Coordinates of C-alpha atoms and ligand atoms in Angstrom, one line a residue:
M1 CA 4.0 76.9 76.5
N2 CA 0.6 74.5 76.9
N3 CA -0.9 73.4 73.9
P4 CA 0.2 69.7 74.2
K5 CA 1.3 67.6 70.7
Y6 CA -1.2 65.9 68.8
S7 CA -0.8 62.0 67.9
I8 CA 0.8 61.6 64.9
I9 CA 2.5 58.2 63.8
P10 CA 4.8 57.7 61.9
K11 CA 6.1 60.7 64.6
P12 CA 7.5 64.0 62.8
Q13 CA 11.5 64.2 62.8
K14 CA 10.8 67.4 64.0
Y15 CA 7.9 68.7 65.7
D16 CA 7.1 72.2 67.8
V17 CA 4.5 73.7 69.7
L18 CA 4.1 77.1 68.7
D19 CA 1.6 79.8 71.2
G20 CA -2.1 80.4 70.5
T21 CA -4.3 78.0 68.1
Y22 CA -6.2 78.6 64.6
T23 CA -10.0 77.8 63.9
V24 CA -10.8 75.2 60.5
T25 CA -14.4 75.2 60.1
S26 CA -15.8 73.1 56.9
E27 CA -15.5 77.3 56.0
T28 CA -11.7 77.0 55.5
A29 CA -10.7 77.6 52.2
V30 CA -7.8 75.3 51.0
L31 CA -5.2 77.1 48.0
C32 CA -3.0 75.4 45.9
I33 CA -0.4 74.7 43.0
P34 CA -1.9 72.2 40.9
E35 CA 1.2 70.4 40.8
F36 CA 0.1 69.6 44.4
I37 CA -3.6 69.3 43.4
K38 CA -4.5 65.8 44.6
A39 CA -3.2 67.0 48.1
G40 CA -5.5 69.6 48.1
N41 CA -8.0 67.2 46.8
Y42 CA -7.3 64.4 50.2
L43 CA -8.0 67.5 52.5
S44 CA -10.7 69.1 51.0
G45 CA -12.0 65.6 50.8
F46 CA -11.9 65.6 54.2
L47 CA -13.3 68.9 55.3
K48 CA -15.7 68.3 53.2
T49 CA -15.1 72.8 52.2
K50 CA -17.7 74.2 50.4
K51 CA -16.6 75.4 46.5
G52 CA -16.5 79.0 46.7
A53 CA -15.8 79.8 51.1
N54 CA -13.0 81.6 51.8
N55 CA -12.7 82.0 55.3
G56 CA -9.3 82.2 56.6
A57 CA -7.0 79.6 53.8
I58 CA -4.5 76.3 54.9
K59 CA -2.8 76.9 51.8
F60 CA 0.1 74.2 50.4
N61 CA 3.2 76.5 48.6
K62 CA 6.1 74.7 47.0
D63 CA 9.4 74.7 48.2
S64 CA 11.8 73.5 45.9
T65 CA 15.1 74.0 48.3
L66 CA 13.1 70.9 50.6
K67 CA 13.6 66.8 49.8
S68 CA 12.0 64.8 48.4
E69 CA 8.6 63.8 49.3
A70 CA 9.7 66.0 52.9
Y71 CA 7.1 68.8 53.8
K72 CA 7.0 71.9 56.2
L73 CA 4.2 72.5 57.9
K74 CA 3.3 75.8 60.0
I75 CA 0.5 76.0 62.0
T76 CA -0.1 79.5 63.4
P77 CA -3.1 82.3 64.6
D78 CA -2.8 84.0 61.0
G79 CA -3.9 80.4 59.2
I80 CA -1.8 77.2 57.9
T81 CA 0.9 76.7 55.2
V82 CA 2.3 73.4 53.7
S83 CA 5.6 73.9 51.6
A84 CA 6.7 71.3 49.5
S85 CA 9.1 70.4 46.6
D86 CA 6.8 67.4 45.3
K87 CA 3.1 65.5 45.6
N88 CA 4.5 63.8 48.0
G89 CA 5.4 66.3 50.4
A90 CA 2.9 68.6 50.0
F91 CA 0.3 64.9 50.4
Y92 CA 2.5 64.3 53.7
G93 CA 2.1 67.7 54.6
A94 CA -1.5 67.0 54.0
V95 CA -2.1 63.5 55.5
T96 CA -0.5 64.7 59.3
L97 CA -2.6 68.0 59.3
K98 CA -5.6 65.6 58.8
I99 CA -4.7 63.5 61.0
M100 CA -4.7 66.8 63.5
I101 CA -7.7 68.5 62.7
M102 CA -9.5 64.3 63.4
Q103 CA -7.7 65.5 67.2
A104 CA -8.7 68.4 67.3
K105 CA -12.5 68.7 65.5
S106 CA -15.4 69.4 68.6
A107 CA -18.8 67.5 67.6
N108 CA -20.4 70.7 66.1
G109 CA -17.2 69.5 63.5
V110 CA -15.5 73.2 64.1
A111 CA -11.1 72.2 65.1
V112 CA -9.3 74.4 67.4
L113 CA -5.7 73.7 66.5
N114 CA -2.8 73.8 68.9
C115 CA -0.3 75.2 66.8
A116 CA 2.3 74.5 65.7
Y117 CA 6.3 73.3 63.4
I118 CA 6.9 70.3 62.4
Y119 CA 9.8 69.8 59.4
D120 CA 8.7 66.5 58.5
Y121 CA 10.6 63.6 56.2
P122 CA 10.9 60.2 55.3
K123 CA 14.2 58.1 56.4
F124 CA 13.6 55.4 53.7
S125 CA 12.4 55.9 50.1
Y126 CA 10.2 52.2 49.4
R127 CA 7.6 52.2 52.7
G128 CA 5.7 48.9 50.8
G129 CA 3.1 46.7 52.0
M130 CA 1.8 43.5 50.5
M131 CA -1.4 41.6 50.2
D132 CA -1.6 37.9 48.7
E133 CA -5.1 37.5 46.9
A134 CA -3.2 34.7 45.8
R135 CA -3.9 32.2 47.5
H136 CA -7.4 34.4 48.9
F137 CA -9.2 37.3 47.0
F138 CA -10.1 39.8 48.7
G139 CA -11.9 42.0 46.7
I140 CA -11.8 45.6 45.5
D141 CA -13.0 47.1 48.3
A142 CA -10.9 45.0 50.9
V143 CA -8.3 46.7 48.5
K144 CA -9.2 50.2 48.4
S145 CA -9.4 50.8 53.0
A146 CA -6.0 49.1 52.3
L147 CA -5.0 51.3 50.9
D148 CA -6.4 54.1 52.6
N149 CA -4.8 52.9 56.1
M150 CA -0.7 53.4 54.6
A151 CA -1.5 56.4 53.0
L152 CA -2.6 57.9 56.5
L153 CA 0.6 56.1 57.6
K154 CA 2.2 57.4 54.5
L155 CA 3.3 54.6 52.8
N156 CA 3.6 55.0 48.9
K157 CA 3.8 50.9 48.1
F158 CA 1.5 48.5 47.5
H159 CA 3.1 45.4 46.6
W160 CA 0.5 43.6 44.8
H161 CA 1.3 39.3 44.8
L162 CA -1.6 38.7 42.1
C163 CA -0.3 35.1 40.5
D164 CA 1.3 31.9 43.1
D165 CA 0.5 28.4 42.2
Q166 CA -2.6 28.8 44.6
G167 CA -4.2 31.3 41.4
Y168 CA -3.6 33.5 38.6
R169 CA -5.9 37.1 39.7
I170 CA -5.6 39.7 36.6
E171 CA -7.6 39.0 33.4
S172 CA -5.9 38.7 31.0
E173 CA -6.7 39.6 27.1
V174 CA -3.7 37.2 25.6
F175 CA -3.8 33.8 27.4
P176 CA -7.8 34.3 28.0
L177 CA -6.8 30.2 30.4
L178 CA -4.8 32.2 32.3
N179 CA -8.8 32.4 33.6
E180 CA -10.8 30.4 32.5
I181 CA -8.6 27.7 34.5
S182 CA -5.2 30.0 36.1
S183 CA -7.5 32.0 38.6
N184 CA -10.0 28.6 39.7
R185 CA -8.9 25.7 41.8
K186 CA -11.5 23.4 43.6
Y187 CA -11.1 23.6 46.7
E188 CA -9.8 26.0 49.5
L189 CA -8.4 24.9 52.8
L190 CA -11.0 25.2 54.8
G191 CA -9.6 26.9 58.7
G192 CA -6.5 29.2 58.7
C193 CA -7.9 32.2 60.9
N194 CA -11.2 30.9 61.0
N195 CA -10.1 27.4 62.3
L196 CA -9.7 26.7 66.4
A197 CA -8.4 23.2 65.5
F198 CA -4.6 25.0 63.3
P199 CA -2.7 22.9 62.5
E200 CA -5.9 20.5 61.1
L201 CA -7.0 21.8 58.1
Q202 CA -10.2 20.2 56.2
K203 CA -10.6 20.0 52.4
G204 CA -13.6 21.1 51.5
G205 CA -15.7 24.2 50.3
E206 CA -17.1 25.4 47.2
E207 CA -14.0 26.2 43.8
Y208 CA -12.6 29.3 43.9
Y209 CA -13.1 31.5 40.9
H210 CA -11.4 34.9 41.0
Y211 CA -9.7 37.7 38.8
Y212 CA -9.6 41.2 38.7
K213 CA -11.3 42.3 35.5
K214 CA -8.3 45.1 33.5
D215 CA -11.2 47.6 34.0
E216 CA -10.9 46.8 37.8
I217 CA -7.6 47.2 37.9
R218 CA -7.3 50.4 36.4
E219 CA -9.5 51.8 39.3
I220 CA -8.2 50.4 41.3
V221 CA -4.6 51.4 40.1
E222 CA -6.4 55.9 39.5
Y223 CA -7.7 54.7 43.3
A224 CA -4.0 54.2 45.3
S225 CA -2.3 57.5 42.9
N226 CA -5.3 60.1 43.8
L227 CA -3.1 59.0 47.9
C228 CA 0.7 59.4 46.0
I229 CA 0.9 54.9 46.2
D230 CA 2.0 53.2 43.3
I231 CA 0.8 50.0 43.0
I232 CA 3.7 46.9 42.1
P233 CA 2.1 43.9 40.8
E234 CA 4.4 40.9 41.0
I235 CA 4.5 37.7 38.8
D236 CA 6.1 35.4 40.3
L237 CA 9.2 33.4 37.9
P238 CA 10.1 30.9 36.9
G239 CA 8.9 29.1 40.8
H240 CA 4.9 29.0 42.0
T241 CA 3.4 29.0 39.1
V242 CA 1.8 25.8 38.5
A243 CA -1.4 28.0 38.5
I244 CA 0.2 29.0 34.6
L245 CA 1.3 25.6 34.4
A246 CA -1.9 24.3 34.5
A247 CA -3.1 26.0 32.2
Y248 CA -0.4 26.2 29.6
P249 CA 1.6 22.6 30.7
E250 CA 3.8 23.3 27.0
L251 CA 5.4 25.8 29.4
S252 CA 6.8 22.4 31.5
C253 CA 9.2 20.8 31.3
L254 CA 7.9 17.4 31.9
K255 CA 5.0 18.3 30.2
G256 CA 3.0 16.5 32.9
E257 CA -1.1 17.6 33.8
Y258 CA -0.7 19.5 36.5
E259 CA -4.2 21.8 38.7
V260 CA -3.8 24.6 39.9
F261 CA -2.5 24.0 44.0
C262 CA -5.0 23.9 46.3
E263 CA -3.0 23.1 49.9
N264 CA -0.5 25.4 51.4
G265 CA 3.3 24.9 50.5
I266 CA 5.8 25.1 47.9
T267 CA 5.1 22.7 44.8
K268 CA 7.9 21.4 43.1
D269 CA 7.1 22.4 39.1
V270 CA 8.9 25.3 37.6
L271 CA 8.7 27.1 34.2
C272 CA 10.9 25.4 31.8
A273 CA 14.2 27.9 31.3
G274 CA 15.2 25.6 28.3
Q275 CA 12.8 26.0 26.2
D276 CA 11.8 29.5 24.0
E277 CA 8.8 29.4 24.0
T278 CA 9.0 29.6 27.6
Y279 CA 10.4 33.5 27.5
V280 CA 7.9 34.2 25.1
F281 CA 4.6 33.4 26.4
V282 CA 7.3 35.5 29.7
E283 CA 7.3 38.5 27.6
K284 CA 4.3 39.0 26.0
L285 CA 2.0 38.2 29.0
L286 CA 4.4 41.3 31.1
T287 CA 3.6 42.8 28.0
E288 CA 0.2 42.5 28.5
V289 CA 0.6 43.5 32.7
C290 CA 2.9 45.9 32.4
E291 CA 0.5 48.2 30.7
L292 CA -2.3 48.0 33.8
F293 CA 0.1 49.7 36.1
P294 CA 2.2 52.4 34.9
Y295 CA 4.6 52.4 38.3
K296 CA 8.8 52.1 37.5
H297 CA 9.2 48.9 40.2
F298 CA 7.6 45.9 38.9
H299 CA 7.8 42.7 40.7
M300 CA 9.2 38.8 38.9
G301 CA 9.0 36.9 41.9
G302 CA 12.1 34.5 42.0
D303 CA 11.5 33.0 45.0
E304 CA 11.1 29.2 45.8
A305 CA 12.3 28.2 42.8
S306 CA 15.6 25.2 44.3
K307 CA 13.1 21.9 43.9
G308 CA 12.6 23.2 40.0
H309 CA 16.7 24.0 40.6
K310 CA 16.7 19.9 40.2
I311 CA 14.2 19.3 37.5
W312 CA 15.5 21.5 35.4
E313 CA 19.6 19.6 36.4
K314 CA 18.5 16.4 36.8
E315 CA 14.9 15.6 34.1
C316 CA 14.6 17.8 31.9
P317 CA 16.8 17.5 28.1
V318 CA 15.7 20.5 27.4
C319 CA 17.4 22.2 30.5
Q320 CA 20.1 20.7 30.3
Q321 CA 21.8 21.5 27.2
K322 CA 20.6 25.4 28.0
M323 CA 23.0 24.8 30.5
K324 CA 24.8 23.2 28.7
D325 CA 24.8 25.7 26.0
L326 CA 25.0 28.5 28.8
G327 CA 28.5 27.3 30.5
L328 CA 26.7 26.7 33.4
E329 CA 26.5 24.0 36.6
K330 CA 23.9 24.1 38.3
G331 CA 20.2 25.2 37.9
K332 CA 20.3 28.4 40.6
D333 CA 22.7 29.2 37.9
L334 CA 19.8 28.3 35.4
Q335 CA 17.4 30.9 37.5
A336 CA 20.1 33.6 36.8
Y337 CA 20.1 33.6 33.2
F338 CA 16.1 33.4 33.0
N339 CA 15.1 35.9 35.9
N340 CA 18.3 38.6 34.3
Q341 CA 16.4 38.0 30.7
V342 CA 12.8 38.6 32.5
N343 CA 15.2 41.8 33.9
E344 CA 16.0 43.3 30.4
M345 CA 12.2 42.6 29.2
L346 CA 10.7 44.0 31.7
K347 CA 13.4 46.6 30.7
K348 CA 12.3 47.0 27.3
L349 CA 9.0 48.4 29.4
G350 CA 10.8 50.6 31.9
K351 CA 10.2 49.0 34.6
T352 CA 13.1 48.8 37.0
S353 CA 12.8 44.8 38.7
I354 CA 12.4 43.1 42.2
E355 CA 13.6 39.7 42.4
W356 CA 12.9 37.6 46.3
N357 CA 16.7 37.3 47.5
D358 CA 16.9 33.3 47.6
G359 CA 16.8 33.7 44.0
I360 CA 19.4 35.6 43.2
G361 CA 23.0 34.1 42.1
E362 CA 26.4 34.8 41.5
N363 CA 26.0 35.9 38.3
T364 CA 22.1 37.8 38.9
D365 CA 22.0 41.9 36.9
S366 CA 23.2 44.1 39.5
N367 CA 20.9 46.8 38.4
I368 CA 17.7 43.2 39.8
I369 CA 16.5 45.7 43.5
G370 CA 16.8 42.2 46.3
H371 CA 13.8 41.7 48.4
Y372 CA 15.5 40.6 51.3
W373 CA 13.2 38.3 53.0
I374 CA 15.7 35.8 54.6
L375 CA 18.7 35.0 55.6
R376 CA 21.3 33.5 54.0
S377 CA 25.3 33.0 54.1
P378 CA 27.6 35.0 55.2
A379 CA 28.8 34.7 51.8
W380 CA 26.6 35.6 49.7
V381 CA 26.2 38.9 52.0
K382 CA 29.4 40.2 51.8
R383 CA 28.6 39.5 47.7
E384 CA 25.4 40.9 47.6
H385 CA 25.3 43.9 50.1
N386 CA 26.8 46.4 47.9
K387 CA 26.4 45.5 44.4
R388 CA 22.3 46.0 44.5
K389 CA 19.6 47.8 46.2
F390 CA 17.7 46.0 49.0
I391 CA 13.8 46.3 50.1
V392 CA 14.5 44.7 53.4
S393 CA 11.1 42.5 55.0
P394 CA 12.8 40.0 57.1
C395 CA 11.2 36.4 58.0
P396 CA 9.7 36.5 60.1
T397 CA 9.7 40.2 62.2
L398 CA 8.2 42.4 59.2
Y399 CA 5.6 38.8 58.5
F400 CA 2.3 39.6 59.3
D401 CA 0.4 36.1 58.7
F402 CA 2.6 34.8 61.9
S403 CA 1.1 35.3 65.3
Y404 CA 1.6 37.4 67.2
S405 CA 2.6 35.6 69.7
R406 CA 5.8 35.1 67.3
V407 CA 6.0 38.9 65.6
P408 CA 4.2 41.0 68.5
L409 CA 4.1 44.3 68.1
K410 CA 7.4 45.6 70.0
K411 CA 9.1 43.3 68.0
V412 CA 8.4 44.9 65.0
Y413 CA 9.0 48.6 66.0
N414 CA 12.5 48.0 67.2
F415 CA 13.7 46.1 63.9
N416 CA 16.3 48.6 62.7
V417 CA 18.2 47.9 59.2
A418 CA 21.9 49.2 60.3
K419 CA 21.2 46.9 63.1
S420 CA 20.1 43.3 61.4
G421 CA 23.3 42.5 60.1
F422 CA 21.2 41.9 56.1
V423 CA 22.7 44.3 54.1
N424 CA 24.0 47.3 53.7
E425 CA 21.6 49.7 55.3
K426 CA 22.9 52.9 52.4
N427 CA 22.6 50.3 50.0
V428 CA 18.3 49.9 51.5
L429 CA 15.8 51.1 49.7
G430 CA 12.9 50.6 52.5
V431 CA 11.0 47.8 54.8
E432 CA 8.3 46.4 53.3
F433 CA 5.4 44.1 55.8
E434 CA 4.4 41.3 53.5
S435 CA 0.5 39.3 54.4
W436 CA 0.9 35.9 53.2
A437 CA -2.3 34.5 52.4
E438 CA -2.5 30.8 52.9
W439 CA -4.5 31.1 56.8
I440 CA -5.3 35.1 55.6
D441 CA -8.8 33.6 54.6
T442 CA -11.0 36.6 54.6
Y443 CA -10.2 40.9 54.5
D444 CA -11.8 40.7 58.8
A445 CA -8.6 39.1 59.1
W446 CA -6.0 40.2 57.0
E447 CA -6.6 43.1 59.5
F448 CA -6.2 41.6 62.4
S449 CA -3.0 40.2 60.9
V450 CA -2.3 43.8 60.0
Y451 CA -3.6 45.6 62.8
P452 CA -1.8 47.3 65.0
R453 CA 1.8 45.7 62.9
I454 CA 1.0 48.1 60.7
F455 CA 1.6 50.8 62.4
A456 CA 4.9 49.7 63.9
L457 CA 6.2 49.4 60.5
A458 CA 5.4 53.1 59.7
E459 CA 7.6 54.2 61.7
V460 CA 10.5 52.1 60.7
A461 CA 10.0 53.5 57.4
W462 CA 10.0 56.8 57.9
T463 CA 11.4 58.1 61.2
E464 CA 15.2 58.6 62.0
D465 CA 16.4 55.8 65.0
K466 CA 17.2 58.1 67.1
F467 CA 14.1 60.1 66.9
K468 CA 11.8 56.3 67.7
N469 CA 10.9 55.1 71.6
Y470 CA 8.0 52.8 71.9
K471 CA 7.7 54.2 74.6
D472 CA 5.8 57.1 73.1
F473 CA 4.3 55.8 70.0
Y474 CA 2.4 52.8 71.9
K475 CA 1.3 56.7 73.9
R476 CA 0.9 58.2 70.7
L477 CA -1.0 54.5 69.4
D478 CA -4.0 55.4 71.8
F479 CA -5.7 57.4 69.1
F480 CA -5.1 55.2 66.6
K481 CA -7.6 52.4 68.3
M482 CA -9.8 54.8 68.3
Y483 CA -9.4 55.7 64.4
M484 CA -9.8 52.2 63.8
K485 CA -12.4 51.6 66.3
S486 CA -14.7 54.1 64.3
K487 CA -13.3 53.2 61.3
N488 CA -14.9 49.6 62.3
I489 CA -11.3 47.8 61.5
N490 CA -10.9 44.6 63.0
Y491 CA -7.6 45.5 65.0
S492 CA -5.2 42.8 67.4
R493 CA -5.7 43.6 70.7
I494 CA -3.0 40.7 71.6
E495 CA 0.2 42.8 71.1
K496 CA 2.8 40.3 72.9
K497 CA 3.4 36.7 73.4
I498 CA 0.3 35.6 75.4
W499 CA -0.6 32.6 77.8
F500 CA -3.0 31.0 79.6
K501 CA -4.8 28.6 81.8
V502 CA -6.2 25.4 80.4
K503 CA -7.9 23.5 83.0
N504 CA -6.9 25.4 85.3
K505 CA -3.6 23.6 84.9
S506 CA -1.1 24.0 82.6
V507 CA 0.3 26.9 80.6
Y508 CA -0.4 26.6 77.0
H509 CA 1.1 28.8 75.0
L510 CA -1.4 30.6 72.4
G511 CA 1.1 30.8 69.0
N512 CA -1.1 29.8 66.3
R513 CA -2.8 32.7 64.2
G514 CA -6.2 31.1 64.1
A515 CA -6.5 30.3 68.2
E516 CA -5.1 34.1 68.2
Y517 CA -8.1 35.2 65.7
K518 CA -10.5 33.7 68.2
Y519 CA -9.1 34.3 71.3
N520 CA -9.6 38.5 69.7
E521 CA -13.0 38.2 69.1
K522 CA -14.0 37.2 72.6
I523 CA -12.0 39.8 73.9
K524 CA -13.6 42.3 71.3
M525 CA -16.8 41.5 72.9
T526 CA -15.8 42.6 77.0
K527 CA -13.9 45.8 75.2
Ligands
ZN601 ZN1 13.3 22.3 31.3

């Protein structure tokens, strides 16, 4: 038994080495049933298999006894079989095989694979990553590149944050001012990851005018679908909506003049939850957006609206009247009512809603999935943790916009849902990393923030805790560092808290993102 194991991330649940080898070339046929065509296309695209070639075979078979997204991969001297009960399982079998072939391949393109038996399935059904293109816009090629790498790590949910105080990024034919006005801010904050002088950010730059055309979104949706990734758009409501109010101030409580927000942070203004016009607008908007995204989940935001609650309670007579009519005491109760209404609209559109947990109140519908990011009171946890399903993204542990000094690679790897005490694990659908883009101003900076922490996240999402081991993971990461280099991915060479000397005396804690980014550029020059 001399065959070594290949480095696979996330680690398969069961991986046995078998005797012998099997050779894969561009002549090796990939045979699959129509249901597993995405897996077949993914693998034959990678192998560049010639049409009609039939020398040996990689076979994809259906095995209905396997659970959802699970696969069995058997490499023997006679051939390779991948079995699964659904298209995602077959796809992940193809992904694992691709990673093995990448490691076995020699310069002439022939891969002599060590025989093996792998039985694998995900710990969580929801394995996600978020990209924020409201704050900074990266474009279609960046999104596709991110999706490619998510697929390689068996992540299956791409949460796309396309709407915030700083911009609205989806073409709208129903509300054209959402592009004319809301997609355009006067300036951006120069700095972020490109400025060592953080936190002294400066105003400047050209006007920042970006949004995705509907056809571009359709192209990305199709691209993701071929990688078995669902796209979950987020329209953040009722807070984080100043870009919308800049175009449609009649949706606000105070009917003031608003501008698309150019600074970082949270504005106090929210949609008026007291007037019917707001609900009519939201329903039309959601109907238009949902048409673009043929997936089950939809993120309705709901976070950081508490400053707006004060406006509802104290300044807006319409909201005050609404609260009186509904018998509600507090602004947070009106938010629960508001998001429940949005939930009903989304249900009619065939969607299941997700809401950030700080927006979830006592009366929030229990069929809304909570997105846990911020610690709540023990009373809140006790009330909620058995009431609804959750996605877990604790800040800062799974917030990849934080510095590596603050959130080292190992901290991400060691995150354990069961031990986190946030929510009852049996109600957790899965985990997701966030990458808020106030500071991440280019796709290069996005890559720096996300890689290699995404590898640790993938293993948290996929591999059973009893099979996880940081040392072993770190060894397997070596292959993926080579892969990232070959793909020109700007991964961080900084993985943990670092200190360095300034003027040979003081020791400076390198705890900010811009400085780390610059330092990383320096390391790359020498390594
Ligand atoms: Zn109001």
